[in-house]
Amino acid sequence: MSSNFHMIERLEKINPKKVIIWTLLFIGSIIMVTPIIFMVSMSFKTGQEVYIFSLFPEKATFDNYLFVLKESKFLYWGLNSLWVATFSTLSVLFFDSLVGYTLAKYNFRGREIVFIAILSTLMIPTEMLIIPWYMMSREFGWIDTYWGIAFPGLMTGFGTFLMRQFFMSLPDELIEAARIDGWSEFAIWWKIAMPLVIPALSALAIFHFLGNWTAFLWPLIITNDPDMYTIPVGLASFNGENETNWEIVMTASCLATIPTLFVFIILQKYIIKGIMLAGLKG
Amino acid sequence: MEDTLKNIKLFLFSVFGSIFIFSSIAANAVEIEYWQYTYKARVEAIDKLIANFEKANPGITVKHTNFPYADYRKKVAIAISSGDGPDLVQLYYGWLNDYRDSGLIQPLPKDAFSHSDIESNFFSMVSSMKVDGDYWGLPTAVRSLALFYNNDLLKEAGLSGPPETLDDFVAYAKKLTKRDGSGNIIQEGLALDGGIGQTHHFWREVLVRHFGGQPYSDDGKKIAYNNEAGVKALTYLTDFEKTHKTTSNGFMNRGQDAFAAGKVGLYIDGSFRISKFVKAEGLNFSISELPGHNGKRYNFSSFWANALSSKAKGEKKEAAAKFLAYLTSDEAMQIWLDTVGELPAKPSVALVDANKQHKLYGPFIRGLDYATATTFISEKPQRQAVVDAYDMVVLKGMSPKDALAKVAEDEQEVLDEFFE
Amino acid sequence: MFNKFWSDLSINQKLAITAWIFLAVPIIFYVTIRFYPTYEAFYVSFMKWNLLGAKKYIGFKNYFKIFGDDDFWIVLWNTIKYAVIGVPISLLISFTVAYYLNEIKFGHQTIRAFYFIPFLTTAIAMAWVWRWFYQPMPIGYFNIILSWVGIPQQPFLQSVEQGLYAIMAPAVWAGLGFQIVIFIAGIRAIPKSHFEAAEIDGAGRVQILREIILPALKPTTIFLVVISTIGFLRIFDQVYSMSEDSAGGPLNSTKPLVLMIYEFAFDEYKLGRASALTVILFLLLLTVSLLQLWFMRKQR
C-alpha cells in the first residue's frame, strides 16, 4: 500500500529529460553487450546458418558445444587457469599484505628505500621481463609447469601499495595493546590486522584473479604442451586452427567467457565495491 | 618462538609452491617421441603408421604428440633447445636452414639412408633436404598446387573445361565474377587471399618463372625477382583485384571458405584442401593442373619432412631411425595418400597409373613433374614480403615496380643476415 | 645462547629484525623476479643471441639497427596512436556515462552491469567476435548495417588506414566498464555538502560539473589516465588475435611495440634485438608516466 504511494510519487517526479537520458544510457548498455549476445547466438547455430544475420537460430543446436568440449582440451585449460589464478591470488593476498603491513606499521632503517624499490617495480613492464624470465625458466626446467606460469605474479607492487595504504589507516594503539599482551608479531598481523582490511583484501583478490585469468602473453610463452595451456592461450590456438568454422570459434569463445560472467552476476556487489574501493585509494 | 613459527609457515608455503614443479618420469622400453602439427587426417595417419610399426617392432613404442600449427615452430625450437622434446620431428622443408642453424636436428645416418637410394627413389625436390653432403630429413608425402574450379559456376557462365593458359585464366575469372546492386562482390572469379595461403608460392615459383625470371639466384643467396619478370608477375597477380576486379581480399574471410560455400569460381590451393571441399555440402567442383603460358608449365611443390632431433641419441636414435625408415616406405606413403590425401614422395608410388589418373589427385601428381620447391631461409618474412608487396599495390596504389623494389630490399636483408 | 642474545636487544631492534624477517622472502622475490631480470634485459640488449648458441657482444648495434629500421618507426607511431587516441576517447565516453549513470536509480545495477561486463572478457575471446563484425558483406554485421543506410562497405581490418582503429575499438570497449565504475566511485566520494552549497548559490548543472565535480575527480582522472595510457602502449592481445597471421598488418599498420618484441623474440629468435626493443618500451612507458604525473601535478 505504501509502495503504491511511493510509486505515484515517483511517477509524478518523472522528468522527460531524465527519461531521454535513461533511454540513451540503456541503449548504450545494450550496445555494450551486443558482441557477447551475438557470440552466444552464433554458438548455437549450425555451420550453414551461422552466415545468416539473425539473433535467434532457427535450428538451435548443442553440437558445437559438444564438438568443442570433445575436440579441444577446454577442461584442462579451465583447470589450469583455475589452479594458477587461485594459487597466484592466495600468494598475493599473503605476501602483499605482509609486506604492506610491515612497511606501514614498522619503523626501521631502510624502510623507505624498500618501499620505493617495490613501488618502482610498477614502472617495469612485464613485456621487458619475459625474455629473462623465459631464460630463467629454461634453466630451471619451469617450462610447461604451473610454477612457470605463476611465478612472475606471486607478489605485486600494486597490491603491496594498496595494502600499505589500508594498513596505515589502522590505529597503532590496537597493535601496541596486543604486543603488551604478549602476542607474537605474526599473530598480530594475521589475527588482528588482516581481519580489519578484508574489504581491501577482497578488492585485491578480485583484481588479481581477474588479471591472472585473462593473462595471455606470458602463459603463451611459457607453455608448449597444449595440456598446460591456460584458457586464453588454449582459446587462441584452438580458434586459430578452426578459424574457418565461425560457429566453432564462437562456441569456444563463449565457453571461455560465460563462467566469468556467471561469477560476476553472483558476486556483482562485491566486485563493484572492491573496484571502487581500490580506485579511491589508488 | 614467534619467528620460528613464522618461518615454518613461510617454509611450508614455499614447499607448497614447489609441489607444482612437474617432473618427468623416465620410460622403460625404448620410447621415442614423434611430433607433428595438429591436423586431423595427419594425426590419424601417423597413428595408423605407429600401430603398424609397433606391431612389427616390439620393444619400441612411439609417443605421438601434436600441436596447433600456429605455435608449432616455437614449441619445437623451445623444447629441443631445452633438452626436451621429440626424437623425431616433422618440419616444413622451408625451415630446414633455420633448424639446422639452431642445432635442432641432426643429419640422417648414411648407413640407414644411403644417398644413392634416396636420389633414385624419391622425387627430385627432396634434394633440398641435402645440405653440406648430408640429408637432414625425408618426407612421407609432398604437395603441389592445382586449380580448383566450381563446375556449376563455370557452366552458368557458359564456360567449359578449366582455363589452360594464363590469359584464359583472366578471362574466366572476369566472367565468373558477380556483384550486387551496390557493387559489393558476391561471387569471386578468383580467390587469392591477398598473398597468404598458397598464393605467395604461386607467385614465386609459377608466375615469376612464366614471365621469364626466377625467384632466387642459383646459390640461393640473392633475390632474383627484382626485375622485369618479377614486376610482370606481380602486375599479373595484383591485376585480378585491382584492374579486373575479380577478387576481393577478405571476402568470406578466406578463399577456401568462400570456395567451399560455392561463392568462388577459381581457386588455387594444395592437395591438402581436397578433403574440405569434398565434405562441403552441395559443392560441385573439379581439379585441373595450373594454367600454363607460352607452352610451359610450372608448379610449386613443398613437403613436410621427418627429421631426427639433435636430442635423439644412442638407442633412441636407432629406434627413431627405424621409424623414419618405415615412415618413408612405399607402404606408409600409400597409407598417407589414402588417409591424408597428400602425394607420395616416391615416383614409384605416386606415378602408379591409378594415382596418376585419379580424378582428384591426378592433377597434383602430374604437376609434381614440373614443380620446384623454394629453398626458404626463413619462411615467415619471405612470405610476408609477397603479402606486403601485394598490399602495397592493391591497398596503397604503389606501382608494382616500387613495391617489388621495397620488399626485395627487406627480403635481401633477411637472406644476407643468414648467410653472413 | 640465542635467547640471551635476543633478550639483550631493545624493543625497537627486535621489531626491526622482525620486519626484515617478514620482508626476507619478498625481497628475494623482487630481486630475482623483477630487478635482476630488468638488468638482464638491458644486458641481453647488447648481445646477439638466438637462444641456442652463445651470446655475442655487439655493443649498441641492436639499437642502431632498430632506429635504422623503417618498420620500427611505423610501429612506434602505431603504439603512440593507440594511446593518444584510445585514452581520451575512452575517458570521455566513460566519464559521460558515469556522470549520467550516477543519477539513475531505476535499473542502475543492471545498466551498470552491462557496461561493466566487457571488462571481464578476455581479449582473445572477443577478438573473434569483432573480427566477425568487421567482415565484408555478406557476413560482417557492421557492413550489413552500413549497407542499410547506403554507406559503402568498409574494409576495416583489411585496410591500412582503418586497421588500427578497428583493433583499438574492442580495446576501448573492454576498458570502459572499469573506468565508469571508478568515475562513479569518485563522484560519489564528493561530500554532499559541496553540492548543497552550490545549489544554495544557485549554480547550474554545467557550473557544478566544472567547478565541483571535475576538480574533485582530478586524482581519479590522473589515476585512470596513467593506467589506461600504459595499458594502450602495451596493447598486444587484440592485435595478436585480430590481425591476419598475427602479423600486425596490413603492412604493419596495426603493429604495436609489444608485438614486434614478440616476433623478434619468438618467431625469429633474435633475442638481443628483442631485448633492445623491450628496453625502448620501458623507457617509453617511464617517460610517459613521469611526464603525465608531472604535467597533471602542475595543473591548477
XYZ file of N, CA and C in Angstrom, chain A residues 17-191:
525
model
N 13.386 14.912 -19.514
C 14.801 14.936 -19.857
C 15.477 13.694 -19.294
N 15.063 13.358 -18.077
C 15.687 12.220 -17.441
C 15.375 10.940 -18.202
N 14.153 10.890 -18.721
C 13.762 9.695 -19.463
C 14.637 9.521 -20.690
N 14.886 10.645 -21.369
C 15.738 10.571 -22.565
C 17.118 10.059 -22.179
N 17.648 10.649 -21.129
C 18.982 10.240 -20.708
C 18.990 8.761 -20.350
N 17.968 8.368 -19.626
C 17.891 6.970 -19.219
C 17.863 6.056 -20.441
N 17.050 6.452 -21.404
C 16.937 5.630 -22.614
C 18.262 5.541 -23.345
N 18.920 6.683 -23.469
C 20.204 6.665 -24.164
C 21.200 5.768 -23.442
N 21.238 5.911 -22.123
C 22.148 5.064 -21.353
C 21.819 3.598 -21.538
N 20.506 3.357 -21.540
C 20.076 1.964 -21.667
C 20.483 1.394 -23.019
N 20.223 2.177 -24.058
C 20.611 1.709 -25.394
C 22.115 1.488 -25.436
N 22.855 2.429 -24.846
C 24.309 2.291 -24.800
C 24.719 0.994 -24.133
N 24.025 0.669 -23.049
C 24.421 -0.541 -22.335
C 24.125 -1.779 -23.160
N 23.027 -1.727 -23.915
C 22.723 -2.871 -24.779
C 23.785 -3.002 -25.858
N 24.190 -1.848 -26.413
C 25.235 -1.895 -27.439
C 26.504 -2.507 -26.871
N 26.784 -2.170 -25.610
C 27.993 -2.714 -24.996
C 27.979 -4.236 -24.969
N 26.814 -4.821 -24.714
C 26.816 -6.277 -24.601
C 26.454 -6.974 -25.900
N 26.243 -6.190 -26.959
C 25.887 -6.799 -28.239
C 26.889 -7.849 -28.714
N 28.189 -7.552 -28.659
C 29.120 -8.588 -29.131
C 28.923 -9.906 -28.389
N 28.683 -9.809 -27.098
C 28.524 -11.024 -26.317
C 27.234 -11.737 -26.697
N 26.193 -10.964 -26.918
C 24.920 -11.576 -27.296
C 25.059 -12.338 -28.601
N 25.699 -11.704 -29.587
C 25.849 -12.382 -30.868
C 26.755 -13.589 -30.763
N 27.758 -13.470 -29.908
C 28.659 -14.595 -29.720
C 27.873 -15.804 -29.233
N 27.024 -15.571 -28.254
C 26.214 -16.662 -27.733
C 25.269 -17.189 -28.804
N 24.644 -16.263 -29.514
C 23.696 -16.673 -30.545
C 24.353 -17.536 -31.604
N 25.554 -17.145 -32.034
C 26.213 -17.913 -33.087
C 26.665 -19.272 -32.608
N 26.896 -19.374 -31.295
C 27.397 -20.652 -30.804
C 26.335 -21.733 -30.897
N 25.077 -21.302 -31.070
C 24.019 -22.289 -31.170
C 23.575 -22.540 -32.602
N 24.286 -21.926 -33.535
C 23.888 -22.094 -34.931
C 24.735 -23.145 -35.614
N 24.209 -23.673 -36.697
C 24.986 -24.650 -37.457
C 25.925 -23.923 -38.408
N 26.815 -24.683 -38.994
C 27.797 -24.129 -39.906
C 27.205 -23.363 -41.070
N 26.043 -23.802 -41.544
C 25.425 -23.076 -42.658
C 24.712 -21.842 -42.148
N 23.975 -22.030 -41.042
C 23.137 -20.942 -40.555
C 23.929 -19.778 -40.010
N 25.166 -20.047 -39.616
C 25.939 -19.011 -38.958
C 26.154 -17.798 -39.857
N 26.013 -18.005 -41.165
C 26.211 -16.883 -42.083
C 24.979 -16.009 -42.219
N 23.891 -16.427 -41.615
C 22.663 -15.643 -41.716
C 22.594 -14.660 -40.566
N 22.179 -13.446 -40.892
C 22.139 -12.388 -39.902
C 20.853 -12.488 -39.103
N 20.915 -13.141 -37.961
C 19.715 -13.235 -37.145
C 20.137 -13.448 -35.709
N 19.241 -13.115 -34.801
C 19.596 -13.251 -33.397
C 19.302 -14.656 -32.886
N 18.159 -15.158 -33.288
C 17.781 -16.474 -32.803
C 17.931 -17.516 -33.894
N 18.694 -18.554 -33.622
C 18.874 -19.575 -34.662
C 17.574 -20.307 -34.921
N 17.403 -20.701 -36.171
C 16.191 -21.453 -36.497
C 16.267 -22.856 -35.941
N 17.462 -23.434 -36.127
C 17.635 -24.780 -35.589
C 18.723 -24.711 -34.530
N 18.339 -24.401 -33.321
C 19.351 -24.294 -32.275
C 19.973 -25.649 -32.027
N 21.277 -25.652 -31.856
C 21.939 -26.940 -31.671
C 23.036 -26.870 -30.630
N 23.207 -27.934 -29.912
C 24.289 -28.024 -28.937
C 25.524 -28.677 -29.537
N 25.425 -29.037 -30.806
C 26.525 -29.770 -31.438
C 27.864 -29.064 -31.315
N 27.837 -27.762 -31.483
C 29.098 -27.020 -31.410
C 29.755 -27.182 -30.057
N 28.927 -27.097 -29.020
C 29.484 -27.232 -27.680
C 30.079 -28.615 -27.480
N 29.351 -29.618 -27.967
C 29.856 -30.980 -27.837
C 31.164 -31.113 -28.583
N 31.206 -30.510 -29.787
C 32.406 -30.581 -30.587
C 33.587 -29.962 -29.858
N 33.378 -28.754 -29.375
C 34.489 -28.058 -28.729
C 34.960 -28.820 -27.499
N 34.023 -29.275 -26.705
C 34.431 -29.960 -25.478
C 35.133 -31.263 -25.783
N 34.725 -31.893 -26.878
C 35.332 -33.181 -27.209
C 36.676 -32.996 -27.909
N 36.709 -32.083 -28.854
C 37.889 -31.960 -29.691
C 38.993 -31.109 -29.090
N 38.657 -30.321 -28.101
C 39.707 -29.472 -27.554
C 39.938 -29.860 -26.111
N 40.953 -29.260 -25.538
C 41.268 -29.612 -24.157
C 40.727 -28.556 -23.217
N 39.530 -28.086 -23.534
C 38.988 -26.973 -22.787
C 38.958 -27.190 -21.294
N 38.595 -28.409 -20.897
C 38.502 -28.660 -19.459
C 39.871 -28.570 -18.803
N 40.893 -29.079 -19.491
C 42.257 -28.948 -18.958
C 42.582 -27.489 -18.771
N 42.280 -26.717 -19.849
C 42.649 -25.316 -19.812
C 41.940 -24.613 -18.664
N 40.685 -24.961 -18.471
C 39.918 -24.351 -17.386
C 40.557 -24.663 -16.041
N 40.913 -25.913 -15.865
C 41.534 -26.300 -14.601
C 42.868 -25.594 -14.409
N 43.652 -25.544 -15.481
C 44.939 -24.863 -15.375
C 44.758 -23.421 -14.964
N 43.851 -22.744 -15.668
C 43.617 -21.344 -15.342
C 43.188 -21.216 -13.898
N 42.297 -22.106 -13.475
C 41.776 -22.031 -12.109
C 42.883 -22.229 -11.089
N 43.657 -23.248 -11.296
C 44.777 -23.569 -10.414
C 45.721 -22.391 -10.274
N 46.204 -21.941 -11.428
C 47.205 -20.891 -11.411
C 46.653 -19.608 -10.823
N 45.447 -19.229 -11.227
C 44.882 -17.979 -10.732
C 44.671 -18.049 -9.224
N 44.188 -19.189 -8.748
C 43.948 -19.327 -7.312
C 45.247 -19.274 -6.532
N 46.205 -20.057 -6.978
C 47.477 -20.098 -6.285
C 48.113 -18.723 -6.250
N 48.102 -18.069 -7.401
C 48.708 -16.758 -7.501
C 47.991 -15.752 -6.603
N 46.666 -15.808 -6.593
C 45.911 -14.861 -5.779
C 46.183 -15.084 -4.297
N 46.204 -16.339 -3.894
C 46.489 -16.610 -2.479
C 47.866 -16.073 -2.107
N 48.815 -16.276 -2.998
C 50.154 -15.798 -2.713
C 50.178 -14.286 -2.581
N 49.504 -13.629 -3.508
C 49.486 -12.171 -3.468
C 48.807 -11.688 -2.194
N 47.689 -12.302 -1.855
C 46.988 -11.871 -0.642
C 47.890 -12.026 0.573
N 48.643 -13.085 0.590
C 49.515 -13.329 1.737
C 50.684 -12.358 1.739
N 51.455 -12.369 0.662
C 52.695 -11.612 0.679
C 52.507 -10.112 0.553
N 51.618 -9.694 -0.331
C 51.429 -8.251 -0.481
C 50.935 -7.639 0.832
N 50.073 -8.363 1.548
C 49.602 -7.837 2.824
C 50.728 -7.817 3.834
N 51.483 -8.886 3.853
C 52.578 -8.963 4.820
C 53.553 -7.815 4.598
N 53.919 -7.612 3.351
C 54.867 -6.548 3.053
C 54.225 -5.192 3.304
N 52.969 -5.031 2.873
C 52.277 -3.759 3.074
C 52.182 -3.417 4.549
N 51.863 -4.424 5.318
C 51.749 -4.232 6.765
C 53.093 -3.843 7.355
N 54.129 -4.582 6.967
C 55.459 -4.300 7.504
C 55.893 -2.888 7.165
N 55.626 -2.484 5.945
C 56.036 -1.143 5.544
C 55.185 -0.076 6.214
N 53.969 -0.443 6.622
C 53.087 0.551 7.221
C 53.292 0.697 8.722
N 53.547 -0.420 9.362
C 53.488 -0.402 10.822
C 54.810 -0.580 11.541
N 55.867 -0.783 10.796
C 57.145 -0.946 11.467
C 58.040 0.221 11.125
N 58.850 0.612 12.084
C 59.815 1.662 11.813
C 61.195 1.073 11.832
N 61.871 1.149 10.721
C 63.229 0.640 10.730
C 63.994 1.327 9.626
N 65.264 1.302 9.781
C 66.117 1.974 8.806
C 65.994 1.247 7.473
N 65.865 2.024 6.437
C 65.794 1.397 5.124
C 64.362 1.134 4.688
N 63.410 1.506 5.535
C 62.019 1.219 5.190
C 61.593 1.950 3.928
N 61.943 3.223 3.861
C 61.515 3.991 2.690
C 62.137 3.462 1.417
N 63.406 3.049 1.534
C 64.078 2.526 0.343
C 63.361 1.285 -0.173
N 63.024 0.399 0.758
C 62.333 -0.824 0.341
C 61.007 -0.471 -0.330
N 60.298 0.483 0.279
C 59.001 0.851 -0.282
C 59.153 1.416 -1.690
N 60.072 2.331 -1.838
C 60.262 2.941 -3.156
C 60.706 1.896 -4.162
N 61.572 0.998 -3.716
C 62.037 -0.032 -4.644
C 60.877 -0.875 -5.134
N 60.031 -1.283 -4.193
C 58.900 -2.122 -4.598
C 57.945 -1.338 -5.490
N 57.734 -0.083 -5.132
C 56.852 0.747 -5.943
C 57.401 0.909 -7.351
N 58.724 1.016 -7.431
C 59.323 1.233 -8.738
C 59.100 0.049 -9.663
N 58.824 -1.109 -9.078
C 58.593 -2.255 -9.959
C 57.331 -2.064 -10.787
N 56.471 -1.143 -10.365
C 55.283 -0.862 -11.154
C 55.656 -0.264 -12.502
N 56.812 0.367 -12.524
C 57.255 1.009 -13.757
C 57.843 0.008 -14.744
N 58.195 -1.166 -14.237
C 58.843 -2.137 -15.126
C 57.764 -2.964 -15.800
N 57.647 -2.845 -17.118
C 56.587 -3.599 -17.781
C 56.949 -5.072 -17.861
N 55.961 -5.920 -17.726
C 56.275 -7.342 -17.793
C 56.850 -7.709 -19.147
N 56.472 -6.934 -20.187
C 56.982 -7.260 -21.521
C 58.499 -7.247 -21.556
N 59.094 -6.425 -20.670
C 60.542 -6.345 -20.679
C 61.144 -7.566 -19.996
N 60.364 -8.169 -19.134
C 60.929 -9.241 -18.327
C 60.700 -10.620 -18.910
N 59.831 -10.712 -19.923
C 59.501 -12.043 -20.389
C 60.692 -12.788 -20.956
N 61.592 -12.086 -21.601
C 62.736 -12.806 -22.147
C 63.644 -13.325 -21.032
N 64.038 -12.483 -20.072
C 64.815 -13.033 -18.960
C 64.069 -14.119 -18.193
N 62.768 -13.936 -17.983
C 62.005 -14.971 -17.283
C 62.037 -16.270 -18.053
N 61.969 -16.117 -19.371
C 61.985 -17.274 -20.221
C 63.327 -17.984 -20.128
N 64.388 -17.186 -20.121
C 65.727 -17.769 -19.987
C 65.847 -18.514 -18.662
N 65.343 -17.861 -17.618
C 65.389 -18.451 -16.284
C 64.602 -19.764 -16.243
N 63.435 -19.748 -16.876
C 62.582 -20.933 -16.834
C 63.214 -22.097 -17.569
N 63.905 -21.784 -18.641
C 64.579 -22.850 -19.375
C 65.668 -23.477 -18.526
N 66.434 -22.590 -17.862
C 67.496 -23.039 -16.948
C 66.971 -24.031 -15.931
N 65.886 -23.634 -15.272
C 65.413 -24.404 -14.132
C 64.319 -25.402 -14.474
N 64.025 -25.542 -15.736
C 63.023 -26.541 -16.100
C 61.615 -26.168 -15.699
N 61.291 -24.882 -15.744
C 59.947 -24.474 -15.353
C 58.985 -24.374 -16.515
N 59.483 -24.687 -17.700
C 58.601 -24.587 -18.861
C 57.516 -25.648 -18.728
N 56.314 -25.276 -19.125
C 55.194 -26.211 -19.055
C 54.883 -26.679 -17.639
N 55.113 -25.839 -16.655
C 54.728 -26.196 -15.291
C 53.849 -25.091 -14.715
N 53.059 -25.469 -13.715
C 52.221 -24.457 -13.077
C 53.081 -23.369 -12.466
N 54.157 -23.782 -11.861
C 55.064 -22.815 -11.259
C 55.551 -21.824 -12.310
N 55.910 -22.356 -13.467
C 56.376 -21.499 -14.540
C 55.362 -20.436 -14.926
N 54.105 -20.842 -15.000
C 53.086 -19.870 -15.385
C 52.881 -18.865 -14.266
N 52.930 -19.353 -13.023
C 52.521 -18.498 -11.903
C 53.607 -17.620 -11.326
N 54.855 -18.033 -11.406
C 55.868 -17.352 -10.589
C 55.993 -15.846 -10.791
N 55.838 -15.335 -12.022
C 56.018 -13.889 -12.134
C 54.997 -13.079 -11.347
N 53.846 -13.685 -11.079
C 52.790 -12.895 -10.456
C 52.546 -13.166 -8.991
N 53.487 -13.760 -8.308
C 53.228 -14.155 -6.934
C 53.187 -12.983 -5.962
N 53.820 -11.893 -6.329
C 53.750 -10.692 -5.482
C 53.706 -9.500 -6.419
N 52.987 -8.489 -6.034
C 52.891 -7.337 -6.932
C 53.103 -6.029 -6.204
N 53.656 -5.088 -6.927
C 53.870 -3.768 -6.347
C 52.549 -3.085 -6.078
N 51.596 -3.277 -6.984
C 50.287 -2.655 -6.837
C 49.598 -3.128 -5.577
N 49.602 -4.451 -5.370
C 48.951 -5.000 -4.190
C 49.612 -4.514 -2.911
N 50.939 -4.472 -2.942
C 51.668 -4.015 -1.759
C 51.291 -2.583 -1.444
N 51.261 -1.755 -2.481
C 50.913 -0.354 -2.301
C 49.519 -0.227 -1.697
N 48.606 -0.951 -2.277
C 47.219 -0.897 -1.826
C 47.083 -1.304 -0.368
N 47.691 -2.429 -0.036
C 47.557 -2.928 1.329
C 48.236 -1.987 2.310
N 49.330 -1.416 1.905
C 50.024 -0.477 2.791
C 49.106 0.698 3.111
N 48.431 1.214 2.079
C 47.502 2.309 2.298
C 46.480 1.955 3.355
N 45.922 0.751 3.224
C 44.884 0.345 4.172
C 45.419 0.110 5.566
N 46.589 -0.501 5.621
C 47.145 -0.769 6.946
C 47.515 0.517 7.661
N 47.942 1.497 6.873
C 48.351 2.746 7.509
C 47.202 3.373 8.270
N 45.980 3.109 7.793
C 44.848 3.741 8.461
C 44.386 2.991 9.696
N 45.060 1.908 10.028
C 44.682 1.202 11.245
C 45.339 1.883 12.448
N 44.629 1.971 13.552
C 45.211 2.648 14.727
C 46.372 1.845 15.317
N 47.447 2.553 15.621
C 48.615 1.900 16.193
C 48.328 1.322 17.574
N 47.413 1.974 18.286
C 47.152 1.550 19.679
C 46.743 0.092 19.732
N 45.970 -0.305 18.733
C 45.495 -1.685 18.677
C 46.664 -2.657 18.706
N 47.650 -2.318 17.920
C 48.804 -3.201 17.799
C 49.640 -3.172 19.071
N 49.833 -1.960 19.581
C 50.598 -1.820 20.816
C 49.983 -2.651 21.909
N 48.665 -2.539 22.037
C 47.970 -3.268 23.101
C 48.216 -4.763 22.973
N 48.136 -5.249 21.757
C 48.343 -6.678 21.561
C 49.755 -7.075 21.940
N 50.690 -6.215 21.600
C 52.090 -6.517 21.942
C 52.280 -6.629 23.434
N 51.675 -5.674 24.129
C 51.802 -5.694 25.574
C 51.208 -6.975 26.136
N 50.124 -7.411 25.497
C 49.503 -8.657 25.950
C 50.322 -9.887 25.613
N 51.436 -9.688 24.921
C 52.306 -10.823 24.661
C 52.053 -11.532 23.343
N 51.284 -10.895 22.459
C 51.036 -11.541 21.159
C 52.313 -11.528 20.332
N 52.502 -12.566 19.513
C 53.653 -12.562 18.613
C 53.344 -11.634 17.443
N 54.398 -11.130 16.834
C 54.206 -10.185 15.724
C 53.378 -10.784 14.610
N 53.702 -12.035 14.291
C 52.993 -12.680 13.202
C 51.515 -12.795 13.518
N 51.218 -13.170 14.793
C 49.827 -13.329 15.200
C 49.110 -11.988 15.154
N 49.800 -10.939 15.513
C 49.170 -9.614 15.447
C 48.756 -9.302 14.016
N 49.643 -9.579 13.108
C 49.319 -9.300 11.711
C 48.173 -10.175 11.237
N 48.331 -11.443 11.504
C 47.386 -12.417 10.946
C 46.011 -12.338 11.589
N 45.985 -12.166 12.899
C 44.701 -12.283 13.588
C 44.056 -10.949 13.905
